[in-house]
Short mmCIF file of C-alpha atoms in Angstrom, two decimals:
data_model
loop_
_atom_site.label_atom_id
_atom_site.label_comp_id
_atom_site.label_asym_id
_atom_site.label_seq_id
_atom_site.Cartn_x
_atom_site.Cartn_y
_atom_site.Cartn_z
CA MET A 1 -0.26 -20.89 23.25
CA PRO A 2 2.77 -22.82 22.00
CA ARG A 3 3.46 -24.53 18.26
CA LEU A 4 2.47 -28.77 19.14
CA PRO A 5 4.28 -31.17 17.70
CA PRO A 6 2.40 -32.99 14.39
CA VAL A 7 0.94 -36.13 14.83
CA GLU A 8 2.14 -39.70 13.84
CA LYS A 9 -0.61 -41.20 12.74
CA LEU A 10 -4.85 -39.29 11.33
CA PRO A 11 -8.07 -41.24 12.31
CA LEU A 12 -9.12 -43.18 9.34
CA ALA A 13 -13.38 -41.52 8.27
CA LEU A 14 -9.89 -38.48 8.80
CA ARG A 15 -7.63 -39.67 6.66
CA LYS A 16 -10.05 -40.44 4.52
CA ASN A 17 -12.12 -37.26 3.99
CA ILE A 18 -8.13 -35.00 4.10
CA ARG A 19 -8.08 -38.02 0.80
CA ASP A 20 -11.17 -37.36 -0.81
CA GLU A 21 -11.05 -33.37 -0.24
CA TRP A 22 -8.53 -31.88 -0.18
CA ASP A 23 -4.99 -34.77 -1.83
CA ASN A 24 -7.41 -36.23 -4.97
CA LYS A 25 -8.61 -31.94 -5.86
CA LYS A 26 -5.22 -30.40 -4.15
CA SER A 27 -3.58 -30.45 -8.07
CA ASP A 28 -6.40 -28.64 -8.78
CA ILE A 29 -6.56 -25.84 -6.00
CA GLU A 30 -3.84 -25.51 -7.59
CA LYS A 31 -3.55 -24.32 -11.33
CA GLN A 32 -6.67 -22.18 -9.67
CA LEU A 33 -4.33 -20.70 -7.13
CA SER A 34 -1.52 -20.09 -10.04
CA ASP A 35 -4.18 -18.94 -12.86
CA ALA A 36 -5.74 -16.42 -10.50
CA LEU A 37 -2.09 -15.05 -9.99
CA THR A 38 -0.70 -15.28 -13.55
CA THR A 39 2.55 -17.62 -12.19
CA PRO A 40 3.13 -21.07 -10.37
CA TRP A 41 1.83 -21.63 -7.20
CA THR A 42 1.57 -24.68 -4.93
CA VAL A 43 -0.36 -24.74 -1.66
CA ASP A 44 2.36 -26.44 0.63
CA VAL A 45 0.31 -27.63 3.98
CA ASN A 46 0.66 -30.47 6.66
CA PRO A 47 -2.30 -31.90 8.21
CA ASN A 48 -1.31 -33.56 10.41
CA GLN A 49 0.76 -30.85 11.93
CA LEU A 50 -2.45 -29.10 11.63
CA TYR A 51 -4.36 -30.96 13.61
CA PRO A 52 -3.42 -31.25 16.79
CA TYR A 53 -4.97 -27.15 16.77
CA ALA A 54 -8.61 -29.63 15.63
CA THR A 55 -10.58 -28.82 19.10
CA ASP A 56 -13.96 -29.41 17.74
CA GLY A 57 -16.14 -29.01 14.51
CA TYR A 58 -15.19 -28.58 11.56
CA ALA A 59 -11.37 -28.64 11.72
CA LYS A 60 -11.45 -31.81 13.84
CA GLU A 61 -14.45 -34.36 11.29
CA SER A 62 -13.61 -32.47 8.25
CA LEU A 63 -9.79 -31.50 7.84
CA GLY A 64 -8.68 -31.92 4.58
CA SER A 65 -12.54 -29.88 3.60
CA CYS A 66 -11.17 -27.11 6.55
CA ILE A 67 -8.84 -26.77 4.20
CA ALA A 68 -9.69 -27.00 0.38
CA SER A 69 -11.95 -24.76 2.47
CA TYR A 70 -8.64 -21.95 3.51
CA ILE A 71 -7.13 -22.42 -0.01
CA ASN A 72 -10.35 -21.97 -1.76
CA GLY A 73 -11.35 -18.70 -0.02
CA ALA A 74 -7.99 -17.15 -0.07
CA ILE A 75 -7.85 -17.90 -4.32
CA TYR A 76 -11.74 -16.22 -4.22
CA ARG A 77 -10.03 -12.98 -2.73
CA LEU A 78 -7.09 -13.27 -4.36
CA ARG A 79 -8.84 -13.08 -7.44
CA ASP A 80 -11.41 -9.40 -5.88
CA TYR A 81 -7.42 -8.40 -4.90
CA THR A 82 -6.96 -8.51 -8.06
CA ASP A 83 -9.60 -6.78 -10.00
CA SER A 84 -9.25 -4.12 -8.18
CA SER A 85 -5.38 -4.23 -8.00
CA GLY A 86 -4.09 -4.35 -11.75
CA GLU A 87 -1.24 -5.55 -13.73
CA ASP A 88 1.04 -4.21 -11.53
CA GLY A 89 -0.39 -4.39 -8.47
CA LEU A 90 -0.65 -8.50 -9.90
CA LYS A 91 2.79 -7.76 -10.15
CA GLU A 92 3.78 -6.06 -6.68
CA LEU A 93 2.14 -8.86 -5.51
CA ASN A 94 4.22 -12.23 -6.43
CA ALA A 95 7.33 -10.79 -5.80
CA ILE A 96 6.58 -9.40 -2.22
CA CYS A 97 5.57 -13.17 -2.06
CA TYR A 98 8.84 -14.71 -3.62
CA ALA A 99 8.07 -18.50 -3.10
CA HIS A 100 4.75 -17.95 -5.18
CA VAL A 101 3.76 -20.74 -1.67
CA MET A 102 0.27 -20.33 -0.23
CA THR A 103 0.51 -22.15 3.87
CA ILE A 104 -1.90 -22.25 6.72
CA ASP A 105 -0.45 -21.79 9.65
CA LEU A 106 -0.77 -20.96 13.94
CA ASP A 107 -0.47 -17.50 14.66
CA ASP A 108 1.39 -17.25 17.53
CA ALA A 109 2.30 -13.63 18.33
CA LYS A 110 -2.00 -13.77 18.90
CA ARG A 111 -2.62 -11.43 16.65
CA PHE A 112 -5.77 -11.95 15.22
CA SER A 113 -9.26 -12.76 17.01
CA TYR A 114 -10.13 -15.79 14.26
CA CYS A 115 -7.52 -15.36 11.24
CA GLY A 116 -5.73 -13.35 9.14
CA ALA A 117 -2.61 -13.61 7.00
CA ASP A 118 0.87 -12.29 6.51
CA ILE A 119 3.95 -13.05 5.02
CA HIS A 120 7.04 -14.65 5.74
CA GLU A 121 10.26 -15.52 3.93
CA GLY A 122 7.86 -15.22 0.45
CA LYS A 123 5.40 -16.99 1.34
CA LEU A 124 1.71 -16.19 1.24
CA ARG A 125 0.85 -17.93 5.43
CA ILE A 126 -2.98 -18.56 6.61
CA LEU A 127 -3.64 -18.24 10.18
CA PHE A 128 -5.39 -18.90 12.21
CA ALA A 129 -5.86 -17.55 16.18
CA PRO A 130 -5.18 -20.40 19.38
CA GLY A 131 -8.56 -22.13 19.25
CA HIS A 132 -9.92 -20.79 15.91
CA LEU A 133 -8.88 -23.54 13.28
CA GLY A 134 -11.70 -23.24 11.15
CA THR A 135 -13.58 -20.65 12.03
CA ASN A 136 -14.49 -17.40 10.00
CA ILE A 137 -12.51 -19.13 6.90
CA ASP A 138 -13.85 -17.07 4.21
CA ASP A 139 -12.28 -14.02 5.46
CA ALA A 140 -8.53 -14.94 6.49
CA LEU A 141 -7.33 -13.24 3.56
CA ASN A 142 -10.62 -10.79 2.94
CA ARG A 143 -8.98 -7.21 1.71
CA THR A 144 -8.60 -5.47 4.13
CA VAL A 145 -5.91 -8.39 5.64
CA LEU A 146 -4.28 -9.30 2.43
CA LEU A 147 -3.57 -5.65 1.61
CA GLN A 148 -1.85 -5.15 5.36
CA ALA A 149 -0.57 -7.92 4.82
CA LEU A 150 1.71 -6.34 1.88
CA ASN A 151 2.40 -3.31 3.39
CA ASP A 152 4.07 -5.13 6.54
CA ALA A 153 6.46 -7.47 3.77
CA PRO A 154 9.60 -6.20 2.66
CA ALA A 155 9.69 -4.26 -0.15
CA PRO A 156 11.02 -6.60 -3.76
CA PRO A 157 14.21 -6.31 -5.00
CA SER A 158 14.03 -3.11 -6.95
CA ASP A 159 16.04 -0.17 -9.63
CA ASP A 160 14.40 2.33 -7.92
CA SER A 161 16.28 2.58 -4.65
CA ALA A 162 13.58 5.07 -3.77
CA ALA A 163 10.82 2.77 -3.76
CA ALA A 164 12.56 0.01 -2.63
CA THR A 165 11.66 2.47 0.81
CA LEU A 166 8.05 3.51 0.70
CA SER A 167 5.32 0.58 2.27
CA PHE A 168 2.57 -1.63 -0.54
CA ALA A 169 -0.45 1.16 0.25
CA ALA A 170 2.28 3.93 -0.47
CA ARG A 171 3.27 2.18 -3.19
CA SER A 172 0.42 1.37 -4.65
CA ASP A 173 -1.19 5.44 -4.19
CA ILE A 174 1.78 7.03 -6.41
CA ARG A 175 0.83 4.00 -8.98
CA LYS A 176 -3.12 4.37 -8.79
CA GLU A 177 -3.23 8.97 -8.03
CA TYR A 178 0.33 9.86 -8.82
CA GLU A 179 1.83 9.01 -11.60
CA PRO A 180 -1.41 8.54 -14.10
CA LYS A 181 -2.41 11.80 -12.57
CA VAL A 182 -0.21 14.40 -13.11
CA GLU A 183 1.41 15.02 -16.15
CA GLU A 184 -2.23 16.47 -16.87
CA ILE A 185 -1.65 18.44 -13.57
CA ARG A 186 2.37 19.49 -15.51
CA SER A 187 0.65 20.17 -18.91
CA GLN A 188 -1.97 23.16 -16.93
CA ILE A 189 0.56 24.74 -14.66
CA VAL A 190 3.28 24.88 -18.79
CA GLU A 191 0.17 26.75 -20.51
CA ALA A 192 -0.57 28.45 -16.81
CA LEU A 193 3.50 30.12 -17.14
CA ALA A 194 4.36 29.08 -20.98
CA LYS A 195 6.91 27.52 -19.77
CA PRO A 196 7.18 24.02 -21.57
CA ASP A 197 10.38 22.56 -19.18
CA ILE A 198 8.66 23.24 -15.61
CA LYS A 199 9.32 19.57 -14.24
CA LEU A 200 6.91 19.01 -10.69
CA THR A 201 9.40 16.82 -7.99
CA PRO A 202 7.25 14.81 -5.40
CA ASN A 203 9.89 14.07 -3.12
CA PHE A 204 7.89 10.81 -1.49
CA GLU A 205 10.76 8.80 -0.51
CA ASP A 206 11.71 12.31 1.78
CA THR A 207 7.85 12.67 2.41
CA PHE A 208 7.51 8.96 3.45
CA ALA A 209 10.77 9.29 6.10
CA LYS A 210 9.38 12.57 8.09
CA LEU A 211 5.37 11.28 7.60
CA GLN A 212 6.17 7.40 8.60
CA GLU A 213 8.28 9.29 11.73
CA GLU A 214 5.70 10.92 13.04
CA SER A 215 3.07 8.49 13.02
CA LYS A 216 5.66 7.72 15.68
CA ALA A 217 5.43 10.14 17.88
CA ASN A 218 3.16 10.20 20.83
CA LYS A 219 -0.43 11.95 20.14
CA THR A 220 0.06 11.83 17.05
CA GLU A 221 -3.01 13.47 15.79
CA ILE A 222 -1.58 12.50 11.56
CA ARG A 223 -5.27 9.96 10.25
CA SER A 224 -3.74 6.09 10.41
CA ASP A 225 -3.95 5.58 7.04
CA TRP A 226 -1.38 8.12 5.88
CA ASP A 227 1.06 6.05 2.85
CA SER A 228 -2.26 5.34 1.06
CA VAL A 229 -3.00 8.41 0.58
CA LEU A 230 0.43 9.02 -0.64
CA GLY A 231 0.33 10.06 -3.66
CA PHE A 232 -3.75 12.07 -4.00
CA PHE A 233 -2.23 13.51 -1.58
CA THR A 234 0.89 15.01 -3.26
CA ARG A 235 -0.85 15.22 -6.18
CA LEU A 236 -3.21 17.46 -5.06
CA TYR A 237 -0.49 20.01 -4.04
CA PHE A 238 -0.18 20.13 -7.36
CA GLU A 239 -3.62 20.33 -8.75
CA GLY A 240 -3.40 23.02 -6.21
CA PHE A 241 -1.33 24.87 -7.13
CA ALA A 242 -2.51 25.05 -9.97
CA ASN A 243 -5.37 26.15 -9.42
CA GLN A 244 -3.76 28.98 -7.77
CA LEU A 245 -1.82 30.36 -10.80
CA LYS A 246 -5.31 30.39 -12.88
CA TYR A 247 -6.22 31.96 -9.83
CA GLN A 248 -4.06 34.67 -9.71
CA LYS A 249 -3.99 34.72 -13.15
CA PHE A 250 -1.37 34.27 -13.65
CA ASP A 251 -1.98 32.62 -16.87
CA GLU A 252 -3.23 36.00 -18.94
CA ASP A 253 -0.46 38.14 -16.90
CA ASP A 254 3.24 39.14 -18.71
CA LEU A 255 4.74 40.37 -16.34
CA LEU A 256 3.31 38.29 -13.88
CA ARG A 257 4.84 35.02 -15.59
CA GLU A 258 8.32 36.95 -16.05
CA GLY A 259 8.17 36.89 -12.29
CA PHE A 260 7.71 33.66 -12.13
CA HIS A 261 10.39 32.57 -14.49
CA GLU A 262 13.25 34.92 -13.31
CA MET A 263 12.50 33.78 -9.73
CA ILE A 264 12.47 30.20 -10.32
CA GLU A 265 14.79 29.74 -12.81
CA LYS A 266 15.18 25.99 -13.12
CA GLY A 267 11.23 25.93 -13.22
CA GLU A 268 10.71 22.94 -10.50
CA ILE A 269 7.89 22.91 -8.61
CA ALA A 270 8.32 20.71 -5.69
CA PHE A 271 7.03 19.18 -3.08
CA ARG A 272 9.00 18.77 1.13
CA ILE A 273 7.79 18.05 4.43
CA VAL A 274 9.75 20.73 6.43
CA GLU A 275 10.15 21.56 10.59
CA LYS A 276 8.49 24.92 11.32
CA LEU A 277 6.24 27.26 8.12
CA LYS A 278 7.56 31.20 8.07
CA TYR A 279 4.12 32.44 6.56
CA GLU A 280 0.95 30.11 6.86
CA SER A 281 -0.04 28.50 9.64
CA TYR A 282 -0.91 24.45 7.64
CA CYS A 283 1.67 24.93 4.13
CA GLU A 284 2.70 27.60 2.04
CA CYS A 285 5.49 27.95 -1.38
CA GLU A 286 9.08 28.84 -0.53
CA ILE A 287 11.83 28.97 -3.29
CA GLU A 288 14.91 28.83 -2.68
CA ASP A 289 17.84 28.19 -5.29
CA GLY A 290 15.83 28.66 -8.42
CA VAL A 291 13.10 26.21 -6.91
CA LEU A 292 10.05 26.81 -5.56
CA TYR A 293 8.59 24.76 -2.87
CA LEU A 294 5.47 23.64 -1.73
CA GLN A 295 5.31 23.38 1.60
CA CYS A 296 3.40 21.60 5.02
CA THR A 297 5.01 20.56 8.01
CA SER A 298 4.40 16.65 9.38
CA LYS A 299 1.40 17.37 11.81
CA THR A 300 -0.48 19.55 8.74
CA TRP A 301 -0.21 17.32 5.64
CA GLY A 302 -2.91 17.69 3.83
CA THR A 303 -4.87 20.32 5.49
CA ASN A 304 -5.81 23.30 3.48
CA ILE A 305 -3.60 21.98 0.64
CA ASP A 306 -5.10 24.05 -2.20
CA SER A 307 -3.46 27.05 -0.55
CA ALA A 308 0.14 25.86 0.23
CA ALA A 309 0.13 28.56 -3.04
CA GLN A 310 -1.68 31.32 -2.50
CA GLY A 311 1.46 33.84 -1.06
CA LEU A 312 3.35 33.05 -3.95
CA LEU A 313 3.00 37.00 -5.52
CA ASN A 314 4.46 37.80 -2.07
CA ARG A 315 7.27 35.16 -2.92
CA LEU A 316 8.31 36.45 -5.79
#
């Protein structure tokens, strides 16, 4: 559907509804939006631009009420997001939506059946499908839609070059599932190997790039939410390694620990994705240049995670 020009003048009854239900309430609604996101936000909506798309019913007869309902529904959804994503998630949303503006616009790309959202030039846009202005208002910014919009948006400026290449879903999962929990796993490995300076290297940037490439391949079997479990799965590979150390009695045998330290002279355990495995079908471990790698291919990522280090003794 081509974009329609705004109308010059709205019907009197509609102007009254816009005044009473939107204009007079806008400042209070913007305050609620700003409070929910803990930083000043504004709402930029042009009723004259929206009216040509109001075919009948709620939007055509009560456009001011309709606009207010869209924004109030979005605020409710954003509060739900901030409650579940915490301070870091809120900070990232504000960074991605750097214009701190919410607006309502036509879904001219026909991405949604009724309504949805995206982030365009730093603005959070509520989108309505052609012919559906005012339909399913409360779902326009539901959790799935909002997370996809954040994931599709360019990463915010960051001093961390690796983070800048990751999707929102990947960054969020690393923040929730890897960073707060990996030190406990490292401590278990330190205890089992009696070596306090053990280093774990997740290689998120390289993993993300290779999985992203795999996800675009024809007939790929990679799970559709691969980036949203990037931190979780990487943590599980290291957790599986810690469990294998105990299962293979490294924590009880000085000779095994001595052999490990002789071969893994850098004291580093890293995860990586390789093109081809040498020893196993799904995942394995390999030693290169004093580093122990837990590795799999992009096709076998996430499969039999606990088995990656089962061949450790054979590598030593």
